[in-house]
PDB file of C-alpha atoms in Angstrom:
ATOM      1  CA  MET A   1     -21.496   3.753 -21.856  1.00 35.00           C
ATOM      2  CA  ASN A   2     -18.924   1.596 -23.625  1.00 37.00           C
ATOM      3  CA  LYS A   3     -16.585  -0.421 -21.500  1.00 37.00           C
ATOM      4  CA  ILE A   4     -12.914  -0.291 -22.278  1.00 37.00           C
ATOM      5  CA  PHE A   5     -10.846  -3.422 -22.106  1.00 37.00           C
ATOM      6  CA  VAL A   6      -7.162  -2.830 -21.728  1.00 39.00           C
ATOM      7  CA  TYR A   7      -4.328  -5.293 -21.559  1.00 37.00           C
ATOM      8  CA  ILE A   8      -1.662  -4.004 -19.243  1.00 39.00           C
ATOM      9  CA  LEU A   9       1.698  -5.651 -19.446  1.00 38.00           C
ATOM     10  CA  ILE A  10       4.722  -3.941 -18.085  1.00 38.00           C
ATOM     11  CA  VAL A  11       7.223  -6.009 -19.985  1.00 35.00           C
ATOM     12  CA  ALA A  12      10.233  -3.876 -19.188  1.00 36.00           C
ATOM     13  CA  GLY A  13       9.679  -4.549 -15.531  1.00 45.00           C
ATOM     14  CA  ILE A  14       9.993  -2.676 -12.336  1.00 49.00           C
ATOM     15  CA  LEU A  15      13.390  -2.970 -10.765  1.00 48.00           C
ATOM     16  CA  ILE A  16      14.590  -2.820  -7.181  1.00 48.00           C
ATOM     17  CA  PHE A  17      18.193  -1.804  -6.450  1.00 47.00           C
ATOM     18  CA  PRO A  18      20.008  -1.315  -3.161  1.00 47.00           C
ATOM     19  CA  VAL A  19      20.998   2.335  -2.645  1.00 44.00           C
ATOM     20  CA  SER A  20      23.851   1.770  -0.238  1.00 41.00           C
ATOM     21  CA  HIS A  21      27.282   0.481  -1.165  1.00 41.00           C
ATOM     22  CA  ILE A  22      27.541  -2.528  -3.456  1.00 39.00           C
ATOM     23  CA  SER A  23      28.503  -5.711  -1.668  1.00 41.00           C
ATOM     24  CA  ALA A  24      28.279  -9.437  -2.233  1.00 40.00           C
ATOM     25  CA  ILE A  25      25.252  -9.585   0.070  1.00 47.00           C
ATOM     26  CA  VAL A  26      22.414  -7.178  -0.702  1.00 60.00           C
ATOM     27  CA  PRO A  27      18.732  -7.047   0.188  1.00 71.00           C
ATOM     28  CA  VAL A  28      16.589  -9.375  -1.900  1.00 83.00           C
ATOM     29  CA  ALA A  29      13.438  -8.260  -3.709  1.00 85.00           C
ATOM     30  CA  GLU A  30      10.653 -10.834  -3.984  1.00 87.00           C
ATOM     31  CA  PHE A  31       8.040  -9.982  -6.634  1.00 87.00           C
ATOM     32  CA  GLU A  32       4.528 -11.407  -6.289  1.00 89.00           C
ATOM     33  CA  ARG A  33       4.681 -12.359  -9.961  1.00 86.00           C
ATOM     34  CA  SER A  34       6.677 -11.614 -13.093  1.00 82.00           C
ATOM     35  CA  PRO A  35       5.844  -9.464 -14.889  1.00 83.00           C
ATOM     36  CA  LEU A  36       4.347  -7.696 -11.912  1.00 84.00           C
ATOM     37  CA  PHE A  37       1.282  -6.547 -13.883  1.00 82.00           C
ATOM     38  CA  GLY A  38      -0.295  -8.419 -16.794  1.00 83.00           C
ATOM     39  CA  GLU A  39      -4.013  -7.753 -16.779  1.00 81.00           C
ATOM     40  CA  THR A  40      -6.784  -8.355 -19.306  1.00 79.00           C
ATOM     41  CA  ASP A  41     -10.328  -6.975 -19.211  1.00 79.00           C
ATOM     42  CA  PHE A  42      -9.154  -3.961 -17.236  1.00 83.00           C
ATOM     43  CA  ILE A  43     -11.862  -1.299 -17.370  1.00 87.00           C
ATOM     44  CA  PRO A  44     -11.777   2.375 -16.288  1.00 90.00           C
ATOM     45  CA  GLY A  45     -11.833   2.665 -12.513  1.00 91.00           C
ATOM     46  CA  SER A  46     -10.395  -0.828 -12.035  1.00 91.00           C
ATOM     47  CA  SER A  47      -7.384  -1.409  -9.808  1.00 94.00           C
ATOM     48  CA  VAL A  48      -4.968  -4.253  -9.308  1.00 93.00           C
ATOM     49  CA  ASP A  49      -2.719  -4.595  -6.248  1.00 95.00           C
ATOM     50  CA  ARG A  50       0.612  -6.447  -6.454  1.00 93.00           C
ATOM     51  CA  THR A  51       3.330  -6.795  -3.834  1.00 93.00           C
ATOM     52  CA  VAL A  52       7.097  -6.567  -3.718  1.00 90.00           C
ATOM     53  CA  THR A  53       8.809  -7.659  -0.511  1.00 92.00           C
ATOM     54  CA  ILE A  54      12.309  -6.491   0.358  1.00 90.00           C
ATOM     55  CA  HIS A  55      14.202  -8.938   2.586  1.00 91.00           C
ATOM     56  CA  ASN A  56      17.310  -7.501   4.231  1.00 89.00           C
ATOM     57  CA  THR A  57      19.540 -10.389   5.207  1.00 87.00           C
ATOM     58  CA  THR A  58      22.588  -8.175   5.696  1.00 86.00           C
ATOM     59  CA  SER A  59      23.987  -6.901   8.982  1.00 88.00           C
ATOM     60  CA  ASP A  60      23.290  -3.255   8.027  1.00 87.00           C
ATOM     61  CA  ALA A  61      20.147  -1.239   7.368  1.00 89.00           C
ATOM     62  CA  HIS A  62      19.580  -0.530   3.671  1.00 87.00           C
ATOM     63  CA  ARG A  63      17.380   1.554   1.428  1.00 85.00           C
ATOM     64  CA  ALA A  64      16.361   0.416  -2.005  1.00 86.00           C
ATOM     65  CA  ILE A  65      15.085   2.263  -5.037  1.00 85.00           C
ATOM     66  CA  ILE A  66      12.324   1.290  -7.386  1.00 86.00           C
ATOM     67  CA  LYS A  67      12.251   2.383 -11.006  1.00 84.00           C
ATOM     68  CA  SER A  68      11.218   1.204 -14.431  1.00 84.00           C
ATOM     69  CA  ARG A  69      13.544   0.227 -17.257  1.00 80.00           C
ATOM     70  CA  ASP A  70      13.229  -0.076 -21.033  1.00 81.00           C
ATOM     71  CA  VAL A  71       9.622   1.118 -21.170  1.00 83.00           C
ATOM     72  CA  SER A  72       7.739   1.999 -24.331  1.00 84.00           C
ATOM     73  CA  ASP A  73       4.506   3.965 -24.027  1.00 86.00           C
ATOM     74  CA  ALA A  74       3.775   4.859 -27.640  1.00 84.00           C
ATOM     75  CA  GLY A  75       0.000   4.615 -27.089  1.00 86.00           C
ATOM     76  CA  GLY A  76      -0.008   7.005 -24.113  1.00 89.00           C
ATOM     77  CA  LEU A  77      -1.531   4.478 -21.700  1.00 89.00           C
ATOM     78  CA  GLY A  78       0.915   5.560 -18.987  1.00 90.00           C
ATOM     79  CA  GLY A  79      -0.819   8.938 -18.818  1.00 93.00           C
ATOM     80  CA  VAL A  80      -4.158   7.423 -17.728  1.00 93.00           C
ATOM     81  CA  LEU A  81      -2.778   4.553 -15.671  1.00 93.00           C
ATOM     82  CA  HIS A  82      -2.136   5.564 -12.075  1.00 95.00           C
ATOM     83  CA  LEU A  83       0.474   3.971  -9.785  1.00 94.00           C
ATOM     84  CA  THR A  84       0.416   4.124  -6.005  1.00 97.00           C
ATOM     85  CA  ILE A  85       3.191   2.530  -3.942  1.00 95.00           C
ATOM     86  CA  LYS A  86       2.300   1.946  -0.294  1.00 97.00           C
ATOM     87  CA  LEU A  87       3.997   0.585   2.784  1.00 97.00           C
ATOM     88  CA  GLY A  88       1.181  -0.158   5.199  1.00 96.00           C
ATOM     89  CA  SER A  89      -0.961   2.984   5.270  1.00 97.00           C
ATOM     90  CA  ASP A  90       1.935   5.233   4.178  1.00 97.00           C
ATOM     91  CA  THR A  91       2.050   6.313   0.531  1.00 97.00           C
ATOM     92  CA  VAL A  92       5.584   6.157  -0.878  1.00 96.00           C
ATOM     93  CA  TYR A  93       4.673   7.198  -4.456  1.00 96.00           C
ATOM     94  CA  ASP A  94       1.482   8.440  -6.100  1.00 97.00           C
ATOM     95  CA  GLY A  95       1.342   9.456  -9.764  1.00 97.00           C
ATOM     96  CA  THR A  96       0.806   8.244 -13.307  1.00 95.00           C
ATOM     97  CA  PHE A  97       2.950   5.562 -14.860  1.00 92.00           C
ATOM     98  CA  ALA A  98       4.102   8.195 -17.385  1.00 93.00           C
ATOM     99  CA  ASP A  99       5.578  10.203 -14.499  1.00 94.00           C
ATOM    100  CA  PHE A 100       6.933   7.073 -12.804  1.00 92.00           C
ATOM    101  CA  PHE A 101       8.908   6.168 -15.945  1.00 90.00           C
ATOM    102  CA  THR A 102      11.115   9.226 -15.374  1.00 90.00           C
ATOM    103  CA  THR A 103      11.278   8.929 -11.585  1.00 90.00           C
ATOM    104  CA  THR A 104      13.417   7.005  -9.136  1.00 89.00           C
ATOM    105  CA  VAL A 105      11.520   6.219  -5.936  1.00 91.00           C
ATOM    106  CA  ILE A 106      13.645   5.805  -2.817  1.00 89.00           C
ATOM    107  CA  LEU A 107      11.968   3.285  -0.545  1.00 90.00           C
ATOM    108  CA  PRO A 108      11.991   3.525   3.259  1.00 92.00           C
ATOM    109  CA  GLN A 109      14.905   1.933   5.065  1.00 91.00           C
ATOM    110  CA  VAL A 110      14.816  -1.794   5.808  1.00 91.00           C
ATOM    111  CA  ALA A 111      16.648  -2.734   8.992  1.00 92.00           C
ATOM    112  CA  SER A 112      18.986  -5.703   9.293  1.00 91.00           C
ATOM    113  CA  GLY A 113      17.014  -8.957   9.394  1.00 92.00           C
ATOM    114  CA  GLU A 114      13.785  -7.159   8.513  1.00 94.00           C
ATOM    115  CA  SER A 115      11.398  -7.571   5.568  1.00 94.00           C
ATOM    116  CA  LYS A 116       8.997  -4.934   4.260  1.00 94.00           C
ATOM    117  CA  THR A 117       6.174  -5.545   1.820  1.00 95.00           C
ATOM    118  CA  PHE A 118       5.268  -2.748  -0.568  1.00 94.00           C
ATOM    119  CA  HIS A 119       1.952  -2.665  -2.419  1.00 96.00           C
ATOM    120  CA  LEU A 120       2.051  -1.394  -5.996  1.00 93.00           C
ATOM    121  CA  ILE A 121      -1.472  -0.495  -7.042  1.00 96.00           C
ATOM    122  CA  ALA A 122      -2.269   0.192 -10.700  1.00 93.00           C
ATOM    123  CA  THR A 123      -5.555   1.992 -11.413  1.00 95.00           C
ATOM    124  CA  LEU A 124      -6.974   2.843 -14.824  1.00 91.00           C
ATOM    125  CA  GLU A 125      -8.472   6.329 -14.550  1.00 92.00           C
ATOM    126  CA  GLU A 126     -12.251   6.616 -14.902  1.00 91.00           C
ATOM    127  CA  SER A 127     -11.750   9.130 -17.721  1.00 89.00           C
ATOM    128  CA  ALA A 128      -9.856   6.658 -19.940  1.00 88.00           C
ATOM    129  CA  GLY A 129     -11.775   6.262 -23.178  1.00 82.00           C
ATOM    130  CA  ASN A 130     -12.043   3.534 -25.791  1.00 83.00           C
ATOM    131  CA  GLY A 131      -8.907   4.852 -27.495  1.00 84.00           C
ATOM    132  CA  TYR A 132      -6.860   2.938 -24.925  1.00 81.00           C
ATOM    133  CA  GLN A 133      -8.300  -0.474 -25.838  1.00 82.00           C
ATOM    134  CA  ASN A 134      -5.605  -3.069 -26.574  1.00 80.00           C
ATOM    135  CA  LYS A 135      -2.794  -0.685 -25.599  1.00 80.00           C
ATOM    136  CA  LEU A 136       0.365  -2.139 -24.135  1.00 78.00           C
ATOM    137  CA  LEU A 137       2.757  -0.595 -21.724  1.00 79.00           C
TER     138      LEU A 137
END
């Protein structure tokens, strides 16, 4: 069985926006790293877990959305790369990156003074073949 080595780099990024009214003070998103994913030697069945923490320093509860921007998936890697977004044991989103690129995920509410850490887990499907070697996303 040949191993597949894939370089995953989501250059366009994953963005967090407040859903409620625009104000001078909005919740802050803290990404574990930037870009959030940038993996080498990623073989079928492998997963990587990254975090995004939303800090709400406002006096009101807020929701945020998470979505991608300016993504190119010419090689089709997004169809075999799975994304799960979790808050604790609750799953907020579960689908392929290809589906995520056309989706806006509304995150659970973050109360005033509260922080919530979301886990974004990327998994390369077991069925991904050698045709996905050296593909970028």
